[in-house]
Amino acid sequence: MPLCCTADPGKSILVVWWLLDIRERSPDEVPYARFDAGGPAHTHDRGVVLVGFLFALGAAQDVLPVDVDYCVALYRTLTAHRALVVLLDDVEHTEQVTPLLPSGSACLVVTTSRHPLGSLIEHGARVHRVGPLDHADGLALFQGITGPDRVHSDRPAAARLVELCCGRPLTIAACAAAAAIRPGVPLADLVDDLNRPLDMLDRNGDILVNHAVQADYDGLTPLGQALFRLIGVQPTSRFSFRMLTALLPPAQARPLPVGTRTADYDHGLDPSGPRSRRDSRVRRVIDELTGAALLVGHPLDTAPVSAAIDPTGMSGPVWTIEAVPHQVARELADTLDLPEVRAAAVVRVVDQVLWPALHAADILITPYRRRTPYPVPSEDLARFGEVVFADRAQALTWLDLHVDTLAAYAHALYAAGEYRRALLLVDALWPLWLHRKHYELRLELDALALRAAGELGDEAARAEMLKRIGLVQISLGGYEEAHEALRAALALRLTLRDQWGQADCRNALGLYHRAVGDSDFAATQFRLAANTYRAVGALREQGLANHNLGALQVDTGQYSLAVVQLQRTAEEFAALAEPDEYNALRVRIDLARAHLGLRHYRAARDLAVEAADGMALVGNPAERARAVEVLADIAQATDDPSYPQRLAEALALYESVNSPRTDRLRTRLAAATAQDER
């Protein structure tokens, strides 16, 4: 007695498809009853169904007893020597099934339900929880309805239709039916319809997909419905347990759909109560959504290796929502929930899950940075749960792994009018930009933060973001845009009389002039920046400006001056109260370049090896590539056969961060390879 348990309205279609598949075994009859789970109580009258079955099995209507127990006895007598497949569809509870169990050993009962009906196991049932069909089964169902010729005529389109249906049997069957009744319409046209999630209508106006998800939603508890809608307004389709917990608001702030009584909606999720009790209730709601095939669970063992050491839980176990349910959830939220409720759900995920981790990573990787306090007080953040990364490498890995999610939430915060949070979230991504680059995404988010600062009227934040945009444009070769942004940033800092900020902008302008070959003006800007930093007591930043001046001297062939300048800068970094290992290693790379220019090959090699190894530990592929490229230059100058190998190593590192230096190095490697071949 297999028990097919699924909340998908396609369960009936799936069972019928299965019955057609076994029809060669030719059961005598297939008694069928639909109980309309979730409908009015009178539709569940087992006596009515039992009498109908008896009549269908040949019992004379005038001799049918009216007592249910006598009907059960007669039913079991009539089924003792028959081969039956009894189909009981959409059952609500076990009591509807037990009177209809035939007594014959050749009989089979198939029951579909939105509920596990676990008590049927004592009657010999086997429970099968049916999830979405895999691609092969979905295509077989589609072909079984349309016929093989329809599929063979355009197999790629048929496969795409099945993929867009997300494995849901009812959706696949509806698409197949639409294709079958219009044999002249290409399957590619149906693909175009399904590619528009809110317009999935066939040409007769019948909804193909959305009503399946809507039916699942209608069968949820009020709290399950609320969580589903709030999932819909999130800018991601992947959720950790902590994220789903954050989505559920305190009872007094929980969104109530129209017509819902507060008493019906209060499930006691008191945030001040014991965490274990709250987590237990949240797990039950998640189980409800996964049981309804509205969420898909992914256990920890299918997540990346880094999941095992991810203190945020965002790497696994996780739950995902498919495109169609996500779109329906968003539509329901837009209809039933107020804008402030939708915005608050996004803010809770950021405040309780993303920001604590992002802030912890920022503090660990760049402890020396100036920061603006977050809108949520630190004691409230502590209540959400502190995030502790084991080391810088783990923090950088977490940022890299979840950067797309962080970017999506930055956009969502901006769209919700949470400009301060959006600005601070982007600002806290600086350690990732510093070490892993992500140039294009960085430019996109810095521009978003610039708009947020404008909405807030925060001129200091505007100046900071303009400076950052100028820096990334220098890296990307957008020199005109870089110059415009940096001049605007400096003008704002002058207006604000912010000396530190002015020095930041002059240092960045020095980098611009260095990039475009104006070495004299670049040197002037670096010296002005260093003097201003010294005046305001910013010793680390003074070292940065002096390092840039030393690197410029290497570029212009002033190797002896550069060695003196960079050695002094190395001493400045070594004397800092709070070490800056990353920038100290950068100084070593340029000092190696200076010694190479003076043909001090051993000193240059030692410095470059030390810098390359150090950057590997810091986790910065771009700067490690610079150190390896210096080793390649040394190999070339000394006729060392490792020259092409070093170039290839540097190229791979540059490629890993999509560095603009990749093309130049690829050209060098091609020339070195051609030289070796000759």
XYZ file of C-alpha atoms in Angstrom:
678
model
C 0.000 0.000 0.000
C 2.261 2.806 -1.188
C 1.308 6.178 0.214
C 2.187 9.083 -2.050
C 2.500 12.129 0.180
C 2.948 15.524 -1.439
C 1.467 18.967 -1.187
C 1.842 19.624 -4.897
C -1.593 19.683 -6.589
C 0.005 17.522 -9.289
C -0.054 14.459 -7.046
C -3.216 13.152 -8.703
C -1.705 13.508 -12.161
C 1.418 11.739 -10.986
C -0.578 8.791 -9.645
C -2.708 8.542 -12.802
C 0.458 8.567 -14.889
C 1.808 5.748 -12.739
C -1.446 3.764 -13.127
C -1.225 4.096 -16.890
C 2.326 2.831 -16.707
C 1.247 -0.403 -14.941
C -1.948 -0.987 -16.895
C -0.445 -4.099 -18.539
C -1.006 -5.878 -15.224
C -4.732 -5.269 -15.757
C -6.335 -4.870 -12.343
C -10.021 -5.785 -12.294
C -11.170 -2.278 -11.342
C -9.739 1.033 -10.109
C -12.138 2.471 -7.510
C -11.461 6.188 -7.097
C -12.504 8.789 -4.543
C -11.447 12.414 -4.085
C -11.835 13.730 -0.547
C -11.102 17.426 -1.203
C -8.644 17.902 1.665
C -9.118 21.266 3.297
C -12.734 21.530 2.141
C -15.902 21.487 4.251
C -16.228 18.617 6.710
C -19.261 17.085 5.007
C -17.215 16.324 1.877
C -15.229 13.800 3.957
C -18.127 11.442 4.706
C -16.516 8.006 4.492
C -19.914 6.300 4.459
C -20.883 8.008 1.197
C -17.610 6.959 -0.438
C -17.963 3.393 0.855
C -21.494 3.009 -0.506
C -20.333 4.341 -3.858
C -17.517 1.796 -3.975
C -19.886 -1.063 -3.099
C -22.289 -0.049 -5.835
C -19.411 0.185 -8.351
C -18.231 -3.300 -7.331
C -21.608 -4.833 -8.161
C -23.530 -4.810 -4.876
C -27.266 -4.452 -5.437
C -28.357 -1.005 -4.370
C -31.545 -2.248 -2.682
C -29.633 -4.585 -0.357
C -26.925 -2.132 0.741
C -26.959 -1.742 4.515
C -27.074 1.749 5.958
C -24.747 0.959 8.877
C -21.115 1.849 8.141
C -19.727 -1.220 9.937
C -21.921 -3.546 7.806
C -20.765 -1.659 4.679
C -17.125 -2.208 5.667
C -17.718 -5.938 6.173
C -19.496 -6.266 2.797
C -16.717 -4.271 1.070
C -14.030 -6.568 2.429
C -16.021 -9.632 1.356
C -16.376 -8.300 -2.206
C -12.687 -7.452 -2.467
C -11.314 -10.692 -0.999
C -10.678 -12.361 -4.382
C -10.210 -9.383 -6.689
C -7.199 -7.523 -8.040
C -7.966 -3.880 -7.323
C -6.022 -0.640 -7.305
C -7.913 1.716 -5.003
C -7.061 5.386 -5.489
C -7.945 7.694 -2.582
C -7.068 11.238 -3.590
C -6.424 14.282 -1.395
C -7.081 12.544 1.917
C -7.225 14.706 5.045
C -6.903 12.113 7.824
C -6.394 8.394 8.437
C -10.043 7.680 9.374
C -11.045 8.323 5.763
C -8.743 5.538 4.561
C -9.119 2.617 6.958
C -12.752 1.665 6.030
C -11.720 1.530 2.364
C -8.837 -0.936 2.711
C -9.683 -4.044 0.628
C -8.991 -7.477 2.055
C -7.632 -9.224 -1.061
C -3.911 -9.973 -1.216
C -3.843 -8.857 -4.881
C -5.183 -5.394 -3.999
C -3.244 -2.157 -3.781
C -4.262 1.155 -2.213
C -2.693 4.430 -3.332
C -3.421 7.424 -1.146
C -2.415 11.010 -1.833
C -2.444 13.631 0.858
C -0.950 16.884 1.998
C -0.177 15.187 5.312
C 2.170 12.271 6.136
C -0.681 10.062 7.552
C 1.998 8.151 9.438
C -0.533 6.088 11.430
C -1.312 4.128 8.247
C 2.077 2.464 8.589
C 0.574 0.060 11.129
C -1.719 -1.141 8.303
C 1.273 -1.941 6.111
C 1.631 1.401 4.327
C 4.874 2.602 2.839
C 5.277 6.366 2.771
C 6.722 8.055 -0.314
C 7.340 11.773 -0.016
C 7.150 13.037 -3.563
C 9.209 16.073 -4.475
C 9.722 17.721 -7.860
C 10.344 15.306 -10.721
C 13.842 15.075 -12.105
C 14.361 16.150 -15.696
C 14.047 12.678 -17.243
C 10.782 11.855 -15.431
C 9.404 15.305 -16.149
C 10.108 14.897 -19.855
C 8.557 11.411 -19.800
C 5.363 12.828 -18.240
C 5.289 15.612 -20.819
C 5.741 13.123 -23.660
C 3.152 10.762 -22.193
C 0.525 13.498 -22.535
C 1.568 15.084 -25.845
C 2.724 11.910 -27.561
C 6.284 11.163 -28.707
C 5.969 12.885 -32.089
C 5.294 16.274 -30.478
C 8.434 16.000 -28.364
C 10.630 14.636 -31.138
C 9.660 17.574 -33.365
C 11.440 20.013 -31.012
C 13.166 18.188 -28.197
C 15.212 21.217 -26.978
C 12.022 23.276 -26.541
C 10.287 20.399 -24.747
C 13.272 20.019 -22.433
C 13.245 23.766 -21.722
C 9.511 23.658 -20.927
C 10.074 20.886 -18.395
C 12.952 22.834 -16.863
C 10.807 25.969 -16.500
C 8.099 23.933 -14.773
C 10.574 23.230 -11.920
C 9.618 19.549 -11.837
C 6.034 20.198 -10.647
C 3.773 17.469 -12.112
C 0.666 19.662 -12.419
C 2.591 22.402 -14.202
C 4.216 19.928 -16.587
C 0.842 18.331 -17.294
C -0.779 21.732 -17.890
C 1.950 22.701 -20.347
C 1.692 19.328 -22.064
C -2.094 19.696 -22.317
C -1.704 23.168 -23.835
C 0.724 21.707 -26.369
C -1.499 18.718 -27.125
C -4.658 20.705 -27.840
C -2.788 23.108 -30.145
C -0.632 20.852 -32.313
C 0.090 23.671 -34.743
C 1.672 25.960 -32.154
C 5.455 25.487 -31.836
C 6.693 24.415 -28.422
C 9.071 27.381 -28.539
C 6.027 29.694 -28.206
C 5.096 28.001 -24.932
C 8.677 28.482 -23.773
C 8.296 32.219 -24.396
C 5.092 32.235 -22.310
C 6.736 30.442 -19.400
C 9.746 32.748 -19.453
C 7.437 35.503 -18.153
C 6.645 34.318 -14.605
C 3.636 36.612 -14.087
C 2.131 35.946 -17.529
C 2.088 32.142 -17.610
C -1.233 31.889 -19.413
C -2.211 29.640 -22.251
C -4.021 31.088 -25.234
C -7.431 30.298 -23.705
C -6.606 32.324 -20.571
C -6.115 29.324 -18.248
C -3.281 29.759 -15.770
C -0.626 27.128 -16.350
C 1.614 27.514 -13.332
C 0.659 30.082 -10.722
C -2.467 28.304 -9.507
C -0.364 25.289 -8.485
C 1.767 27.421 -6.166
C -1.299 29.332 -4.979
C -2.953 26.052 -3.990
C 0.118 25.079 -1.978
C 0.080 28.487 -0.292
C -3.624 28.202 0.585
C -2.913 24.959 2.435
C -0.343 26.569 4.757
C -0.928 27.776 8.306
C -1.107 31.575 8.725
C 2.473 31.655 10.008
C 3.648 29.526 7.077
C 1.862 31.877 4.684
C 3.535 34.889 6.329
C 6.991 33.346 6.040
C 6.381 32.393 2.402
C 5.347 35.955 1.529
C 8.337 37.468 3.327
C 10.650 35.070 1.497
C 9.163 36.510 -1.676
C 10.397 40.042 -0.961
C 13.993 38.914 -0.343
C 16.531 39.569 -3.120
C 17.975 36.041 -2.845
C 16.609 32.558 -3.403
C 18.969 30.888 -0.907
C 18.365 31.005 2.841
C 20.108 29.732 5.948
C 18.156 28.801 9.069
C 19.291 32.035 10.691
C 17.979 34.066 7.747
C 14.589 32.341 7.847
C 14.404 32.911 11.592
C 15.150 36.603 11.089
C 12.316 36.841 8.566
C 9.700 35.971 11.167
C 8.993 39.182 13.081
C 7.957 39.484 16.733
C 4.311 38.548 17.270
C 3.179 42.139 17.743
C 4.786 43.191 14.440
C 3.865 40.156 12.356
C 2.102 40.943 9.047
C -1.561 39.946 9.029
C -3.194 39.299 5.664
C -6.626 40.748 5.080
C -9.365 38.932 7.028
C -7.023 37.229 9.514
C -7.753 37.472 13.225
C -4.843 38.227 15.536
C -5.758 35.284 17.760
C -5.525 32.926 14.775
C -2.155 34.349 13.847
C -0.289 34.427 17.141
C 1.828 31.286 17.337
C 3.837 32.425 20.344
C 7.116 33.243 18.572
C 8.204 35.590 21.320
C 11.777 36.812 20.601
C 12.372 37.303 24.317
C 11.487 33.659 25.052
C 13.906 30.712 25.077
C 15.823 30.429 21.810
C 15.357 26.648 21.714
C 11.579 27.009 21.742
C 11.631 29.680 19.068
C 14.011 27.641 16.886
C 11.790 24.592 17.270
C 8.744 26.519 16.066
C 10.667 28.022 13.165
C 11.813 24.540 12.109
C 8.201 23.380 12.069
C 7.250 26.265 9.784
C 10.216 25.476 7.502
C 9.170 21.814 7.432
C 5.690 22.952 6.451
C 7.061 24.899 3.480
C 9.365 22.084 2.378
C 6.521 19.596 2.741
C 4.480 21.813 0.424
C 7.371 21.845 -2.096
C 7.621 25.633 -1.730
C 11.136 25.406 -0.284
C 13.827 22.862 -1.131
C 16.183 21.786 1.647
C 19.897 21.190 1.069
C 21.788 19.426 3.886
C 25.218 20.432 5.065
C 27.002 17.575 3.320
C 26.072 18.986 -0.111
C 27.444 22.453 0.705
C 30.996 23.682 -0.026
C 33.794 22.546 2.265
C 33.904 26.039 3.749
C 30.427 25.448 5.187
C 31.884 23.375 7.985
C 33.748 26.417 9.305
C 31.209 29.112 8.389
C 30.142 30.740 11.680
C 27.096 32.351 10.061
C 25.484 29.109 8.832
C 24.919 30.674 5.401
C 26.849 27.915 3.621
C 24.665 25.086 4.860
C 22.323 23.564 5.599
C 20.288 25.916 3.420
C 16.896 26.125 1.774
C 16.225 27.441 -1.714
C 13.091 28.629 -3.461
C 12.545 28.099 -7.176
C 11.869 30.951 -9.570
C 8.118 30.435 -9.983
C 7.240 30.087 -6.258
C 9.507 33.035 -5.519
C 7.657 35.190 -8.027
C 4.275 34.110 -6.665
C 5.436 34.820 -3.101
C 6.517 38.302 -4.159
C 3.174 38.923 -5.836
C 1.323 37.788 -2.705
C 3.479 40.022 -0.495
C 2.885 43.021 -2.754
C -0.868 42.400 -2.498
C -1.265 41.482 1.177
C 1.572 43.171 3.076
C 2.208 46.869 3.614
C 5.408 48.381 2.145
C 6.820 48.988 5.626
C 6.285 45.308 6.493
C 8.155 44.205 3.376
C 10.992 46.643 4.036
C 11.240 45.553 7.680
C 11.718 41.928 6.585
C 14.732 42.905 4.454
C 16.167 45.003 7.292
C 15.835 42.166 9.813
C 17.893 39.796 7.644
C 20.591 42.448 7.230
C 20.647 43.468 10.905
C 20.503 39.995 12.403
C 22.489 37.904 9.909
C 24.490 39.826 7.315
C 25.707 42.861 9.211
C 27.165 41.020 12.254
C 29.224 38.815 9.920
C 30.184 41.651 7.589
C 31.246 43.866 10.479
C 33.247 41.050 12.100
C 35.085 40.391 8.814
C 35.801 44.099 8.311
C 37.230 44.499 11.829
C 39.396 41.392 11.494
C 40.811 42.129 8.020
C 41.182 45.940 8.179
C 41.198 46.894 11.878
C 42.740 50.306 11.144
C 39.877 51.661 8.996
C 37.720 54.621 9.995
C 34.048 53.601 10.214
C 30.635 55.136 10.794
C 28.539 53.536 13.575
C 25.768 51.230 12.367
C 22.146 52.339 13.036
C 21.527 49.365 15.360
C 23.309 49.807 18.733
C 26.077 47.317 19.468
C 24.168 45.826 22.415
C 21.261 44.985 20.094
C 23.652 43.414 17.600
C 25.090 41.300 20.405
C 21.578 40.043 21.158
C 21.332 38.674 17.614
C 24.452 36.575 18.181
C 28.109 37.467 17.740
C 29.943 36.181 14.685
C 33.572 35.163 15.179
C 35.805 34.175 12.268
C 38.780 31.935 12.973
C 41.191 34.089 10.952
C 41.500 36.558 8.074
C 41.424 33.775 5.483
C 38.099 32.471 6.737
C 36.637 35.967 6.832
C 37.780 36.684 3.263
C 36.414 33.337 2.096
C 33.048 34.173 3.643
C 32.966 37.590 1.964
C 33.938 36.105 -1.397
C 31.398 33.290 -1.117
C 28.483 35.578 -0.251
C 29.367 38.769 -2.105
C 26.464 38.376 -4.553
C 24.002 38.028 -1.661
C 25.491 41.070 0.072
C 25.257 43.065 -3.149
C 21.628 42.026 -3.657
C 20.720 43.160 -0.141
C 22.517 46.485 -0.660
C 20.257 47.114 -3.670
C 17.201 45.942 -1.709
C 18.000 48.300 1.180
C 18.339 51.204 -1.229
C 15.030 50.339 -2.916
C 13.362 50.217 0.518
C 14.635 53.700 1.397
C 17.141 52.355 3.952
C 19.902 54.589 2.603
C 22.126 54.615 5.712
C 22.157 50.828 5.941
C 22.834 50.483 2.207
C 25.727 52.941 2.457
C 27.306 51.213 5.450
C 26.902 47.737 3.961
C 28.811 48.831 0.840
C 31.448 50.601 2.933
C 32.048 47.421 4.971
C 32.864 45.526 1.762
C 36.137 47.454 1.451
C 38.286 44.527 2.718
C 36.925 42.347 -0.083
C 37.621 44.984 -2.733
C 41.123 45.444 -1.297
C 42.089 41.778 -1.458
C 39.874 40.114 -4.090
C 39.137 43.141 -6.328
C 35.752 42.340 -8.017
C 36.274 45.538 -10.019
C 32.964 45.697 -11.885
C 30.796 44.827 -8.883
C 32.785 47.250 -6.733
C 32.116 50.063 -9.200
C 28.405 49.200 -9.272
C 28.030 49.184 -5.491
C 30.160 52.281 -4.921
C 27.863 54.114 -7.344
C 24.861 52.815 -5.362
C 26.421 54.041 -2.106
C 27.104 57.426 -3.725
C 23.393 57.757 -4.553
C 22.486 56.688 -1.010
C 24.815 59.344 0.435
C 23.131 61.896 -1.826
C 19.689 60.888 -0.547
C 20.971 61.328 3.019
C 22.639 64.660 2.267
C 25.878 63.237 3.694
C 28.625 65.179 1.893
C 31.462 63.368 3.672
C 30.102 59.996 2.539
C 29.659 61.356 -0.998
C 33.299 62.451 -1.022
C 34.441 59.021 0.199
C 32.481 57.186 -2.463
C 33.638 59.551 -5.202
C 37.233 58.841 -4.127
C 36.575 55.090 -4.220
C 34.991 55.343 -7.655
C 38.056 57.263 -8.846
C 40.380 54.562 -7.512
C 38.548 51.687 -9.198
C 38.335 53.650 -12.462
C 42.140 54.021 -12.364
C 42.420 50.232 -12.048
C 40.004 49.741 -14.960
C 41.704 52.337 -17.183
C 38.813 54.825 -17.062
C 41.171 57.746 -16.506
C 38.826 60.545 -17.546
C 36.093 59.266 -15.203
C 38.682 58.779 -12.453
C 39.955 62.357 -12.742
C 36.431 63.777 -12.661
C 35.433 61.753 -9.593
C 38.633 62.546 -7.667
C 38.438 66.290 -8.359
C 34.810 66.302 -7.173
C 35.813 64.396 -4.025
C 38.624 66.855 -3.271
C 36.285 69.829 -3.772
C 33.856 68.373 -1.216
C 36.647 67.705 1.289
C 37.881 71.291 0.905
C 34.371 72.593 1.522
C 34.076 70.413 4.625
C 37.571 71.509 5.783
C 38.429 67.863 6.324
C 42.236 67.710 6.243
C 42.417 63.927 6.488
C 39.905 63.607 3.661
C 41.843 66.123 1.580
C 45.008 64.066 2.021
C 43.087 60.919 0.938
C 41.971 62.660 -2.249
C 45.456 64.040 -3.013
C 46.962 60.589 -2.536
C 44.362 59.159 -4.953
C 45.019 61.989 -7.436
C 48.719 61.094 -7.238
C 47.821 57.536 -8.288
C 45.824 58.926 -11.205
C 48.705 61.120 -12.434
C 51.129 58.220 -11.995
C 48.842 56.036 -14.156
C 48.642 58.609 -16.972
C 52.404 59.262 -16.923
C 52.461 62.709 -15.259
C 55.165 61.773 -12.760
C 56.034 65.300 -11.563
C 52.444 66.161 -10.642
C 51.993 62.704 -9.083
C 55.067 63.231 -6.864
C 53.728 66.625 -5.753
C 50.376 65.111 -4.771
C 52.039 62.269 -2.807
C 54.232 64.737 -0.885
C 51.285 67.021 -0.098
C 49.276 64.021 1.117
C 52.145 62.740 3.311
C 52.644 66.165 4.910
C 48.931 66.553 5.668
C 48.684 63.030 7.100
C 51.630 63.788 9.374
C 49.990 67.022 10.525
C 46.800 65.215 11.594
C 48.660 62.275 13.164
C 47.632 59.681 10.559
C 50.928 57.786 10.578
C 49.721 54.722 8.694
C 48.283 56.855 5.896
C 51.519 58.865 5.826
C 53.302 55.583 5.137
C 50.899 54.840 2.274
C 51.645 58.172 0.599
C 55.409 57.702 1.044
C 55.136 54.195 -0.409
C 53.349 55.576 -3.464
C 56.143 58.124 -3.894
C 58.770 55.360 -3.705
C 56.888 53.223 -6.254
C 56.729 56.234 -8.576
C 60.510 56.656 -8.290
C 60.947 53.012 -9.330
C 58.692 53.640 -12.366
C 60.814 56.614 -13.439
C 64.140 54.789 -13.003
C 65.266 56.641 -9.833
C 66.261 53.360 -8.215
C 68.691 54.678 -5.596
C 66.208 57.321 -4.395
C 63.499 54.683 -4.387
C 65.535 52.305 -2.192
C 66.069 55.058 0.387
C 62.427 56.160 0.252
C 61.004 52.627 0.487
C 63.358 51.498 3.269
C 62.259 54.535 5.288
C 58.632 53.661 4.546
C 59.189 50.061 5.672
C 60.490 51.432 8.982
C 57.369 53.625 9.297
C 55.093 50.599 8.909
C 57.174 48.551 11.354
C 56.780 51.305 13.984
C 52.969 51.417 13.822
C 51.144 50.573 17.046
C 48.649 48.515 15.011
C 50.510 46.487 12.332
C 49.472 46.669 8.688
C 51.013 43.509 7.274
C 49.374 43.857 3.869
C 50.824 47.284 3.069
C 54.188 46.382 4.618
C 54.368 43.507 2.091
C 53.434 45.865 -0.745
C 56.418 48.041 0.202
C 58.665 44.949 -0.062
C 57.428 44.277 -3.598
C 58.389 47.760 -4.786
C 61.657 47.616 -2.859
C 62.398 44.395 -4.755
C 61.673 46.261 -8.003
C 64.123 49.015 -6.973
C 66.880 46.510 -6.188
C 66.208 44.777 -9.506
C 66.746 48.121 -11.257
C 70.113 48.399 -9.478
C 70.911 44.765 -10.454
C 70.969 43.670 -6.835
C 69.451 40.370 -7.885
C 69.876 38.445 -4.626
C 68.314 41.217 -2.511
C 65.516 41.635 -5.055
C 64.808 37.879 -5.116
C 64.759 37.583 -1.315
C 62.324 40.507 -0.969
C 60.057 39.230 -3.757
C 59.927 35.684 -2.339
C 59.129 37.049 1.121
C 56.382 39.250 -0.322
C 54.875 36.450 -2.449
C 54.739 34.067 0.509
C 53.301 36.767 2.752
C 50.594 37.715 0.258
C 49.614 34.050 0.002
C 48.991 34.052 3.752
C 47.176 37.399 3.636
C 44.975 36.073 0.839
C 45.600 38.719 -1.829
C 46.097 37.085 -5.262
C 46.618 40.392 -7.113
C 49.543 41.565 -4.962
C 50.983 38.062 -4.848
C 50.910 38.142 -8.651
C 52.914 41.390 -8.572
C 55.563 39.730 -6.404
C 55.715 36.687 -8.696
C 56.004 38.986 -11.713
C 59.063 40.599 -10.086
C 60.524 37.087 -9.721
C 59.836 36.572 -13.438
C 61.661 39.845 -14.224
C 64.639 38.675 -12.149
C 64.624 35.324 -13.986
C 64.562 37.122 -17.337
C 67.429 39.436 -16.332
C 69.571 36.514 -15.130
C 68.715 34.108 -18.009
C 67.000 31.792 -15.528
C 64.924 29.153 -17.419
C 62.111 29.561 -14.840
C 61.127 32.833 -16.548
C 58.109 31.460 -18.531
C 56.975 29.406 -15.538
C 56.992 32.492 -13.296
C 55.054 34.450 -15.910
C 52.447 31.677 -16.140
C 52.087 31.617 -12.342
C 51.585 35.396 -12.213
C 49.114 35.249 -15.103
C 46.979 32.628 -13.328
C 46.853 34.798 -10.206
C 45.862 37.897 -12.172
C 43.182 35.914 -13.999
C 41.718 34.703 -10.690
C 40.684 38.290 -9.864
C 39.997 39.438 -13.449
C 42.825 41.956 -13.190
C 43.259 44.500 -16.023
C 46.940 43.449 -16.026
C 45.989 40.058 -17.443
C 46.236 41.024 -21.127
C 49.676 42.594 -20.720
C 51.047 39.542 -18.946
C 49.454 37.161 -21.437
C 51.314 38.995 -24.212
C 54.600 38.674 -22.302
C 54.039 34.964 -21.769
C 53.263 34.400 -25.455
C 56.478 36.176 -26.443
C 58.519 34.173 -23.910
C 57.029 30.902 -25.153
C 57.733 31.807 -28.778
C 61.326 32.695 -27.849
C 61.794 29.294 -26.168
C 60.435 27.523 -29.244
C 62.896 29.360 -31.467
